[in-house]
Coordinates of C-alpha atoms in Angstrom, one line a residue:
X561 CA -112.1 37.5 -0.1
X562 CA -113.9 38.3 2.7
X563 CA -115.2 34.7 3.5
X564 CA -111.7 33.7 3.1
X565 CA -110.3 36.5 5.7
X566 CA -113.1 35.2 8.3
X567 CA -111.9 31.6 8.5
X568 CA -108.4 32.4 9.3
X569 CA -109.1 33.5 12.2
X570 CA -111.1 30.8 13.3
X571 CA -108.8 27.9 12.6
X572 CA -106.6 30.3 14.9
X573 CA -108.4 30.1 17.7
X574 CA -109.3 26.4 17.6
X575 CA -105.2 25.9 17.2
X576 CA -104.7 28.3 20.4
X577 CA -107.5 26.5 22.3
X578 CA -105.9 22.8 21.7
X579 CA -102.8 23.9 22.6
X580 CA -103.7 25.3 25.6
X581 CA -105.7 21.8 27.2
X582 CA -102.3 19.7 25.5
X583 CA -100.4 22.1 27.9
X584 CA -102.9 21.7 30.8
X585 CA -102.7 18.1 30.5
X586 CA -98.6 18.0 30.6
X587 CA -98.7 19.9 33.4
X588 CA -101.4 18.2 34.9
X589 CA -99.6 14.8 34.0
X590 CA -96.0 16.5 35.5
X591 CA -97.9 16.7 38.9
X592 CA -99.2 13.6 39.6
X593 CA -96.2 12.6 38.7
X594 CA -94.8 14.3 41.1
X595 CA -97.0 13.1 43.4
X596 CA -96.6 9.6 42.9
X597 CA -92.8 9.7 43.3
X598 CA -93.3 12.0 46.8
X599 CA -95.5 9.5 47.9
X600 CA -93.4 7.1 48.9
X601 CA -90.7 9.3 50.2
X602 CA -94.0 10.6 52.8
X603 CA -94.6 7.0 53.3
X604 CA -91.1 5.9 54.3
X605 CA -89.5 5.8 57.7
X606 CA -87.7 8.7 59.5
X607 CA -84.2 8.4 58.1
X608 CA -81.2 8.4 61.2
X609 CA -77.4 8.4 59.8
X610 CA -75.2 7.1 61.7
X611 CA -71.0 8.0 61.6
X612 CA -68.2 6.3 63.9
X613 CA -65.4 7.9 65.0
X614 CA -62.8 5.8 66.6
X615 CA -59.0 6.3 68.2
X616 CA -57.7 9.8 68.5
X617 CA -59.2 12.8 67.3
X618 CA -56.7 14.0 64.6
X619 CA -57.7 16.0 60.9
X620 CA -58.8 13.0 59.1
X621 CA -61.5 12.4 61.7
X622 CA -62.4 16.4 61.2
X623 CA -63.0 15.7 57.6
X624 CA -65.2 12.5 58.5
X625 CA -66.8 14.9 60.6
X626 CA -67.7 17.4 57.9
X627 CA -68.4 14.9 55.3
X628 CA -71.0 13.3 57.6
X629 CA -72.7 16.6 58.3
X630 CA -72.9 17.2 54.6
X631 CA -74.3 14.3 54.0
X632 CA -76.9 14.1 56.5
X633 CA -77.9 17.6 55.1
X634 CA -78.2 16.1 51.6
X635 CA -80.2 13.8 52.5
X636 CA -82.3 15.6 54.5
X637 CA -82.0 13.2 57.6
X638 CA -83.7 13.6 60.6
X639 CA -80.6 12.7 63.1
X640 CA -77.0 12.2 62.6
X641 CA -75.6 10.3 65.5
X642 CA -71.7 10.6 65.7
X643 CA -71.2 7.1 67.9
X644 CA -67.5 7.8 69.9
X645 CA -65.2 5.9 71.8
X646 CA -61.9 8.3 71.7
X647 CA -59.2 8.9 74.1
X648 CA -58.7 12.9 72.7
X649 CA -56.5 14.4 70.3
X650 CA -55.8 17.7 68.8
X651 CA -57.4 21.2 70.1
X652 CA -57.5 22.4 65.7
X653 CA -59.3 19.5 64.8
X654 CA -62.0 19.1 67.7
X655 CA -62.7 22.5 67.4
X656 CA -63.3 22.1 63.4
X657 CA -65.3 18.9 64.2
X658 CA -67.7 21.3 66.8
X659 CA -67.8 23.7 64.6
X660 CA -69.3 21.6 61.8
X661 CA -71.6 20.1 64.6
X662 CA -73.0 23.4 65.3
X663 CA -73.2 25.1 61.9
X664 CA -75.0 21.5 61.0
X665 CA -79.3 22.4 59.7
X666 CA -79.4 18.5 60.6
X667 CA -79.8 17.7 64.6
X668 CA -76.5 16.1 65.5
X669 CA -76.4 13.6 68.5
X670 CA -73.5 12.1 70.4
X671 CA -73.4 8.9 71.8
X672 CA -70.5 7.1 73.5
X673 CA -70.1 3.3 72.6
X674 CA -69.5 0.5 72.7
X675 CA -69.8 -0.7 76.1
X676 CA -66.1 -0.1 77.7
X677 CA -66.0 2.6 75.9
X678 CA -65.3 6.5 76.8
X679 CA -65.3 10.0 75.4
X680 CA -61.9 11.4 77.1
X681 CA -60.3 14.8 76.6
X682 CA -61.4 16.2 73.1
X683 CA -64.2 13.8 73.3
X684 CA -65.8 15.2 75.9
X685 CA -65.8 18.9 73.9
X686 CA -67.3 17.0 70.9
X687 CA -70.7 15.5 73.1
X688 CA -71.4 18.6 75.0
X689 CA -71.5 20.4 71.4
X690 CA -74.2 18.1 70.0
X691 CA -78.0 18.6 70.8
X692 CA -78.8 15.2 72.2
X693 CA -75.9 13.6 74.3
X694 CA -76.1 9.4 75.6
X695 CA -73.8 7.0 76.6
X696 CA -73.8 3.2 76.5
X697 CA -73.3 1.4 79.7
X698 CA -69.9 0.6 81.3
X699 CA -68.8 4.0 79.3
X700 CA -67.1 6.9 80.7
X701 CA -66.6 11.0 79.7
X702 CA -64.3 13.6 81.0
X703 CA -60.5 14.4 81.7
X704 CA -60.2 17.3 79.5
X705 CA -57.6 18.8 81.0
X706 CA -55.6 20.7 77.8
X707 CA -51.9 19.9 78.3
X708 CA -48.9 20.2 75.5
X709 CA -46.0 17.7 74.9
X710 CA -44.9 16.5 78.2
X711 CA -47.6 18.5 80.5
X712 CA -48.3 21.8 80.4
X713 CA -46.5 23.6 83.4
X714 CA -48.6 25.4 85.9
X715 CA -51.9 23.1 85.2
X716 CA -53.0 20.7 88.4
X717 CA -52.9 17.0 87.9
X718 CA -56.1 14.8 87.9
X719 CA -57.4 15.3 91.5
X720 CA -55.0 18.2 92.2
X721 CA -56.4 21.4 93.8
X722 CA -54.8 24.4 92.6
X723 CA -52.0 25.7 95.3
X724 CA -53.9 29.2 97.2
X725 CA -52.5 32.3 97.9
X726 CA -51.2 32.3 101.4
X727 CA -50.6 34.7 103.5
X728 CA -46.5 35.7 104.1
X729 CA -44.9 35.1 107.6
X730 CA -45.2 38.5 109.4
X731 CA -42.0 37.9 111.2
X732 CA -40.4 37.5 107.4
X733 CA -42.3 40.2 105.6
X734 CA -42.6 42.7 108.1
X735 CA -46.3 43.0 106.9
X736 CA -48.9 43.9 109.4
X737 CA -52.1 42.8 110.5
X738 CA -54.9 43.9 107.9
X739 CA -52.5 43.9 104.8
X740 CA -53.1 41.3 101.7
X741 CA -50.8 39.0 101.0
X742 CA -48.4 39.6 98.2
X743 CA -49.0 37.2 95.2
X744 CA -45.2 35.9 93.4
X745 CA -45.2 36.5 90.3
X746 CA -46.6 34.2 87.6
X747 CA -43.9 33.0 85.3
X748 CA -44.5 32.9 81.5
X749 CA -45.1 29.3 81.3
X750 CA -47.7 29.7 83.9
X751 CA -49.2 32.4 82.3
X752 CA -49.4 30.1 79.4
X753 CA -51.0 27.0 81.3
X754 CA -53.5 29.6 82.9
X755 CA -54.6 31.5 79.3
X756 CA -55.2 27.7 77.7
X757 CA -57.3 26.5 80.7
X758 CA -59.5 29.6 80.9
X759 CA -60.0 29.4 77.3
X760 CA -60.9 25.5 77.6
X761 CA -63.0 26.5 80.5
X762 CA -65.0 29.4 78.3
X763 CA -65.6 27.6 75.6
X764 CA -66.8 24.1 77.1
X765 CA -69.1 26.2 79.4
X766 CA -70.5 28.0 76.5
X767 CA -71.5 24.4 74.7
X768 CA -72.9 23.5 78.2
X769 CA -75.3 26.6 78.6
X770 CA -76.3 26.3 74.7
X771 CA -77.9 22.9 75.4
X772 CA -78.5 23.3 79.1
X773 CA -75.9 20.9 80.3
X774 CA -73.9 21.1 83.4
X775 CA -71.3 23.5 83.3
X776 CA -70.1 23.2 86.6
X777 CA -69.3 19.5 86.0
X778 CA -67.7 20.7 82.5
X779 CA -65.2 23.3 83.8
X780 CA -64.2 20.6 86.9
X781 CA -63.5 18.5 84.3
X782 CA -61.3 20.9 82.1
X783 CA -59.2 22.6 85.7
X784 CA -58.6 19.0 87.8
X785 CA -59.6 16.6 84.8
X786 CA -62.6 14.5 86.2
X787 CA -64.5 12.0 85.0
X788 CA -68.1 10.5 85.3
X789 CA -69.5 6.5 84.4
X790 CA -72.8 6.6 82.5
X791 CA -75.2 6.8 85.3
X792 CA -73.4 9.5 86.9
X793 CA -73.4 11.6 83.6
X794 CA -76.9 11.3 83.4
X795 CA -77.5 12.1 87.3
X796 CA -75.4 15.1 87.1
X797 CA -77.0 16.3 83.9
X798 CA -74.0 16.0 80.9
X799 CA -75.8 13.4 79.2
X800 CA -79.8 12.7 78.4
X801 CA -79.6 9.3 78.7
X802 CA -78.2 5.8 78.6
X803 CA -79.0 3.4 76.1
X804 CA -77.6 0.2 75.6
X805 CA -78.1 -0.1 71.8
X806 CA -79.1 2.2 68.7
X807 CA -82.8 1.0 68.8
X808 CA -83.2 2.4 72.2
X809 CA -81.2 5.6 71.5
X810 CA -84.0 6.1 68.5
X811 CA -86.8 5.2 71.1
X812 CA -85.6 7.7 73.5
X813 CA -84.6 10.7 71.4
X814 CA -88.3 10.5 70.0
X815 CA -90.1 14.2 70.6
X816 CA -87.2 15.7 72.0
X817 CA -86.4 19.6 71.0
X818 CA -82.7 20.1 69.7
X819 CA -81.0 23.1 68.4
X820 CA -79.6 23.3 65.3
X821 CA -78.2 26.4 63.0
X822 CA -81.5 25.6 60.8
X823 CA -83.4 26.5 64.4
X824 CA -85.0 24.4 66.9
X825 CA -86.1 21.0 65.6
X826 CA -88.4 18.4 67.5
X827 CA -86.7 14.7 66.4
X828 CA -88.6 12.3 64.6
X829 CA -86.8 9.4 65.1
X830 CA -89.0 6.7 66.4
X831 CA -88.7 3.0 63.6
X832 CA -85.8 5.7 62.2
X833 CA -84.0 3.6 59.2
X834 CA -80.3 3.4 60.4
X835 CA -77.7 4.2 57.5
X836 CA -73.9 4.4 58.3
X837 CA -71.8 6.9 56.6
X838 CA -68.0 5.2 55.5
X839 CA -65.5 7.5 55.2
X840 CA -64.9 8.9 51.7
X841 CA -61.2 7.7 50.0
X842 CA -59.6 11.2 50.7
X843 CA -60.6 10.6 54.3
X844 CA -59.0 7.2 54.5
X845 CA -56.2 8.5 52.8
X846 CA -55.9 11.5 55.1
X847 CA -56.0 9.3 57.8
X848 CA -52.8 7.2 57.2
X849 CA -50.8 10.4 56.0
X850 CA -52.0 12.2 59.6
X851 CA -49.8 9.4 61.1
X852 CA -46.7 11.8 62.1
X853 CA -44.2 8.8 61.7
X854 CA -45.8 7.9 57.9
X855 CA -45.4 11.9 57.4
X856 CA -41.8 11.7 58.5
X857 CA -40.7 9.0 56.1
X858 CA -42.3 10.4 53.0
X859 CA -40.6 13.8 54.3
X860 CA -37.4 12.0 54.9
X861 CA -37.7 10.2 51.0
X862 CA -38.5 13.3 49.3
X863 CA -35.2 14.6 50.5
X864 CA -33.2 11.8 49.9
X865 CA -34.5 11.7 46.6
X866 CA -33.9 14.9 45.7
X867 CA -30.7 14.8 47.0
X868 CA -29.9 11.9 44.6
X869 CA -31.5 13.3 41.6
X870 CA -29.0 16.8 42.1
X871 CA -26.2 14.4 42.5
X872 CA -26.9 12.8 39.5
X873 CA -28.7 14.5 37.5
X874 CA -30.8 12.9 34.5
X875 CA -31.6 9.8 36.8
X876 CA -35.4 11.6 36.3
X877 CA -36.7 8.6 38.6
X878 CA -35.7 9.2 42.2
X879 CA -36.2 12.8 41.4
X880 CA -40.1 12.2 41.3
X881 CA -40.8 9.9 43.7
X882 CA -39.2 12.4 45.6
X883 CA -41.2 15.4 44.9
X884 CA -43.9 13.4 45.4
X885 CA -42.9 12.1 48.7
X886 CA -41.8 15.2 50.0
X887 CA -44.8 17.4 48.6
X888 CA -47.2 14.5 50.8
X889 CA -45.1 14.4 54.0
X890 CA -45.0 18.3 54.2
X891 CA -49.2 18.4 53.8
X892 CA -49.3 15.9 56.3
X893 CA -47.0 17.8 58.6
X894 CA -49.6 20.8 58.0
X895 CA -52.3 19.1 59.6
X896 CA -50.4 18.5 62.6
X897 CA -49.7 21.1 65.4
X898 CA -45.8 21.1 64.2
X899 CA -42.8 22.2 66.3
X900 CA -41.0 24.7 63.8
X901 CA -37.6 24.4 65.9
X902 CA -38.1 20.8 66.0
X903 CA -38.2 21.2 61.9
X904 CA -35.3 22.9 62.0
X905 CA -33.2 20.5 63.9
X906 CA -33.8 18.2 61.6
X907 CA -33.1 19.9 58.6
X908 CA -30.0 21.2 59.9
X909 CA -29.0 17.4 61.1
X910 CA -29.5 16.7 57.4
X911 CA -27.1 19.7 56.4
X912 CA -24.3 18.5 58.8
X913 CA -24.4 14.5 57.6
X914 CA -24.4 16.0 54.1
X915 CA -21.5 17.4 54.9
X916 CA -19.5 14.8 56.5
X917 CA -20.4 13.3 53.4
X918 CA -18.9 15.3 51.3
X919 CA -16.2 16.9 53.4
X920 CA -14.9 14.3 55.7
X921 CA -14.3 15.4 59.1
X922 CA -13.4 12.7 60.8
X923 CA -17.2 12.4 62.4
X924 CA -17.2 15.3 64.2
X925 CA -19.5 17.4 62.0
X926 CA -21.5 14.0 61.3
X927 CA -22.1 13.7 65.0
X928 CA -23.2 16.7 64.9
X929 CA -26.1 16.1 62.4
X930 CA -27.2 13.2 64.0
X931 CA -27.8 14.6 67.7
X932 CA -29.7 17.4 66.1
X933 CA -31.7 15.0 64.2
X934 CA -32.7 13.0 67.1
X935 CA -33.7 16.1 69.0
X936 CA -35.4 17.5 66.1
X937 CA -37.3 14.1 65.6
X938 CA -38.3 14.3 69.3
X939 CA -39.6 17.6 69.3
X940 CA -41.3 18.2 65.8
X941 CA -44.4 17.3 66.7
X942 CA -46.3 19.7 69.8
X943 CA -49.1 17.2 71.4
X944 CA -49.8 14.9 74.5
X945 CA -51.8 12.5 72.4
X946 CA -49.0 9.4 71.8
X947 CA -51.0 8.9 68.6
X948 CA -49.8 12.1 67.3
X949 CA -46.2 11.7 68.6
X950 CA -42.8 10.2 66.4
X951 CA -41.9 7.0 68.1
X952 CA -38.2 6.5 69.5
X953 CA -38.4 3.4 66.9
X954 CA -38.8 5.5 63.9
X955 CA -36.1 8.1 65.1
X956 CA -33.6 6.0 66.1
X957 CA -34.1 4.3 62.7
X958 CA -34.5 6.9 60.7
X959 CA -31.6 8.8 61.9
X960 CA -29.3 5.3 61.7
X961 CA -30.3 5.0 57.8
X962 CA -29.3 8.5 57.4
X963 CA -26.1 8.5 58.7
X964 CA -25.9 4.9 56.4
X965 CA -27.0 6.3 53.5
X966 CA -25.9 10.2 53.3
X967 CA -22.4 9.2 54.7
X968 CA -21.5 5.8 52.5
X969 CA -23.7 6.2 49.4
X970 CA -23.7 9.7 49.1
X971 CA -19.4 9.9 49.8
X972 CA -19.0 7.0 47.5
X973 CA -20.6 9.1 44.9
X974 CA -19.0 11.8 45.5
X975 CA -15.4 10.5 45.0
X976 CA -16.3 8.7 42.0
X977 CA -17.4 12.2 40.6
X978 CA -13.5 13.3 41.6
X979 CA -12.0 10.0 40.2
X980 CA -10.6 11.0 36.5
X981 CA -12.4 10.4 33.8
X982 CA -12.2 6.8 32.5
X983 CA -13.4 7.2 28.8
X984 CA -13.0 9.4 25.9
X985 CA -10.6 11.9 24.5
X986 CA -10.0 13.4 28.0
X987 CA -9.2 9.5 29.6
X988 CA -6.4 9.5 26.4
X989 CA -4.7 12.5 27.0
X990 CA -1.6 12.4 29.0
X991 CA -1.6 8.6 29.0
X992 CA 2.1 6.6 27.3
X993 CA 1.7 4.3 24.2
X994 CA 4.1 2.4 22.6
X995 CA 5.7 3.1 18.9
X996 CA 4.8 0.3 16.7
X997 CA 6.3 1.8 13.2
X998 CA 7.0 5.3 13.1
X999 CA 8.5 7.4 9.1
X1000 CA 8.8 11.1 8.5
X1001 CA 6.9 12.1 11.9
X1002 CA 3.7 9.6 11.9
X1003 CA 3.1 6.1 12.1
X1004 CA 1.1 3.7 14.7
X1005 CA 1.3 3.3 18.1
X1006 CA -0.2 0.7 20.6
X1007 CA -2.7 2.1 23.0
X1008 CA -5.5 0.3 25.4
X1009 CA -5.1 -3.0 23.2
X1010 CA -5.6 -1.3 20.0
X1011 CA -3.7 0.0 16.8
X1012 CA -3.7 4.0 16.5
X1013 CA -3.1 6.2 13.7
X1014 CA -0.1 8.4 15.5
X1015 CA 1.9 11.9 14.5
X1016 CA 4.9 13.6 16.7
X1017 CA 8.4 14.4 16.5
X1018 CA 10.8 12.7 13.7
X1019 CA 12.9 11.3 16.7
X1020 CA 10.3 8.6 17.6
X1021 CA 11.5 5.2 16.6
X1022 CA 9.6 1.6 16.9
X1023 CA 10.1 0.4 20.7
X1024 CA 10.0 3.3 22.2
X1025 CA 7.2 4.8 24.4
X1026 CA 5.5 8.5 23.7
X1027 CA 3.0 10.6 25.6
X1028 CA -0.5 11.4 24.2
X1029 CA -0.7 15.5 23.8
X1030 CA -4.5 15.4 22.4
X1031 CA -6.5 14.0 19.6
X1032 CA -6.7 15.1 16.2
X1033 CA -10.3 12.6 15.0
X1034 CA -9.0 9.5 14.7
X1035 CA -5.6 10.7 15.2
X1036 CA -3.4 10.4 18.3
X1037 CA -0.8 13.3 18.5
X1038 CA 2.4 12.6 20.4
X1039 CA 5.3 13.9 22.1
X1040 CA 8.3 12.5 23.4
X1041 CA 8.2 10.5 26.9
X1042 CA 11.4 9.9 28.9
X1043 CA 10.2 6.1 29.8
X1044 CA 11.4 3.9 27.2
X1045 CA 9.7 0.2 26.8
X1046 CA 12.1 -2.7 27.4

């Protein structure tokens, strides 16, 4: 007994001992395995991503924007460079794309290309928000003047100064030497014009002063819309640098200290492997539904089919299509800085054709519908950008294949709904049949080609024509009819 309770022990400890080098030697194993597959990644070249962002800024580009940021940050690059060549677009979506610039851990650079190229308008907000700004040659930047649809009152042109105070005529104002000149009174439009521009003029200074760019140059080109070539950006200090390709941008950026949200990051970039970001699908898709005159089709099906599928209903088909279409064309119009009056117009143009449709009028009402669609057409969407505007084209043609469809298709079904019913018990009743044999109150009549089972009165007799009161089944029930068949 006591030999036996000694050895246990011992085999206990040798058990404990071995398991403790097999777990050394996993974990020891786990590590250089580690090693080995972190050795390459220490041995491989800085890694620079690159996204392009073409045509007007708009909320598919926004969500490019983000996507690329997210990326970057997955993959731990060491740049992203967001290469431009844009003529503006809309104030939501630029500022979503700087704000994804500057809540970026990644450094984010901006760099106008192609050659011919320019960063215009939004453009311009989106370079002075990235740490490290260049242009290609033959590019421009500026003109970022904010307007709405049309102009915004009270803002100077390109090149315009801003009209002075002057002072009033004494002989007209009876004012005397030493007084200040009276100021007229800024209307609400102009108060308007002059809130947006200061805004524009805060906020592209504050990019400016984060990364120690000219905001002199950046608020003369928000108030009177100026513009600078590439080698006048870089002498006024809005841009780094010119370089004529991506392997020179790299060279360039080497060593240079950028801000990020993550903090300040010196970029490693020299031999950087370029890798280009594609837009995802949803981005793509976005883009082609942020096209206002693709969102006012689908808007314009989804209603058409849903009016069909109310005025007949069971048809299940155009029913669909137009939920579908109409559920898409309203998220589009959500992205898009809409006009709600514009909106309405066209929805009460819709009302008023509707109605001529179904309550003729002799075009009055349907006139009507279609000047307020036009105008509603023309207004719905609120920006300068042309990109971002509803063409006359898809108006004018629009509004012509409402008036052809809501007027002729949707009247033609609506009098074939008020036509009498052409099959069936309720078709029979009311309608005269002729007495082929008729004993003792029945017999058999002749009615829509066909031999019929019959009762009535006793005064029938073969020849002579009766009216259908209802049927009994199979039965026809009859009364007397004052035409009589020849």
């Amino acid at each position: 007994m006591n030999l036996r309770s000694r050895t246990i022990p011992r085999w206990r400890h040798a058990l404990y001992a071995m398991l403790a080098v097999a777990g050394a030697a996993l974990f020891g194993a786990a590590g250089m395995a580690q090693d080995e597959a972190e050795a390459p990644a220490r041995g491989a070249p800085p890694l620079a991503m690159v996204s392009t962002i073409t045509g007007a800024i708009g909320p598919a580009t926004a969500r490019q924007v983000a996507d690329a940021v997210a990326s970057a940050e997955e993959r731990r690059a060491d740049v992203l460079i967001l290469k431009i060549d844009t003529p503006g677009g809309l104030v939501t979506s630029t500022r979503e794309i700087i704000s994804s610039i500057l809540e970026s851990d990644v450094p984010v650079a901006g760099y106008v290309a192609p050659a011919g190229g320019h960063a215009a308008s939004a453009g311009t907000y989106i370079i002075y928000a990235t740490g490290i700004a260049a242009m290609a040659p033959g590019t421009n930047i500026g003109a970022a003047t904010p307007v709405s649809i049309g102009g915004m009152p009270g803002l100077p042109s390109p090149g315009e100064t801003p009209a002075r105070d002057t002072p009033r005529d004494e002989d007209s104002s009876g004012a005397g030497d030493g007084e200040k000149p009276a100021s007229a009174p800024k209307s609400n439009e102009d108060a308007m014009a002059a809130k947006a521009t200061n805004d524009a003029v805060a906020h592209i200074r504050s990019l400016a002063e984060l990364h120690g760019r000219n905001a002199d140059w950046a608020e003369e080109a928000v108030r009177e819309g100026a513009s600078l070539s590439a080698r006048e950006a870089v002498e006024q200090g809005v841009v780094e640098f010119i370089a004529s390709d991506m392997g020179e941008l790299l060279r360039l950026m080497h060593g240079r200290e950028v801000v990020t949200a993550a903090g300040t990051r010196v970029l490693n970039t020299e031999g950087a492997a370029l890798t280009e970001i594609e837009p995802g699908a949803m981005t793509k898709l976005l883009a082609i539904l942020s096209n206002p005159n693709v969102a006012f089709i689908l808007m314009l099906i989804g209603i058409y089919g849903l009016i069909f599928e109310f005025s007949n209903p069971g048809s299940i088909g155009p029913g669909v299509i137009g939920a579908i279409s109409l559920l898409l064309g309203l998220y589009a119009l959500n992205q898009l800085p809409l006009d709600y009056a514009g909106l309405a117009l066209i929805l009460l143009g819709l009302a008023l054709m509707i109605a001529e449709a179904f309550t003729p009028s002799f075009g009055v009402v349907g006139l009507g519908g279609v000047v307020a669609f036009v105008l509603g057409g023309a207004m719905l969407i609120d920006s300068d950008q042309p990109e971002f505007q509803l063409s006359w084209g898809t108006i004018g043609g629009t509004a012509a294949v409402s008036v052809i469809t809501l007027v002729l298709i949707l009247g033609y079904a609506w009098r074939a709904q008020r036509k009498p019913v052409a099959t069936g018990s309720e078709e029979m009743t009311g309608m005269e049949v002729e007495v082929l044999d008729w004993a003792n109150g029945e017999g058999h009549v002749w009615a829509h080609s066909e031999r019929w089972r019959a009762r009535g009165p006793h005064s029938l007799a073969p020849g002579t024509m009766a009216r259908v009161e209802r049927l009994d089944g199979l039965t026809l029930i009859l009364s007397d009819a004052p035409t009589v068949h020849e």
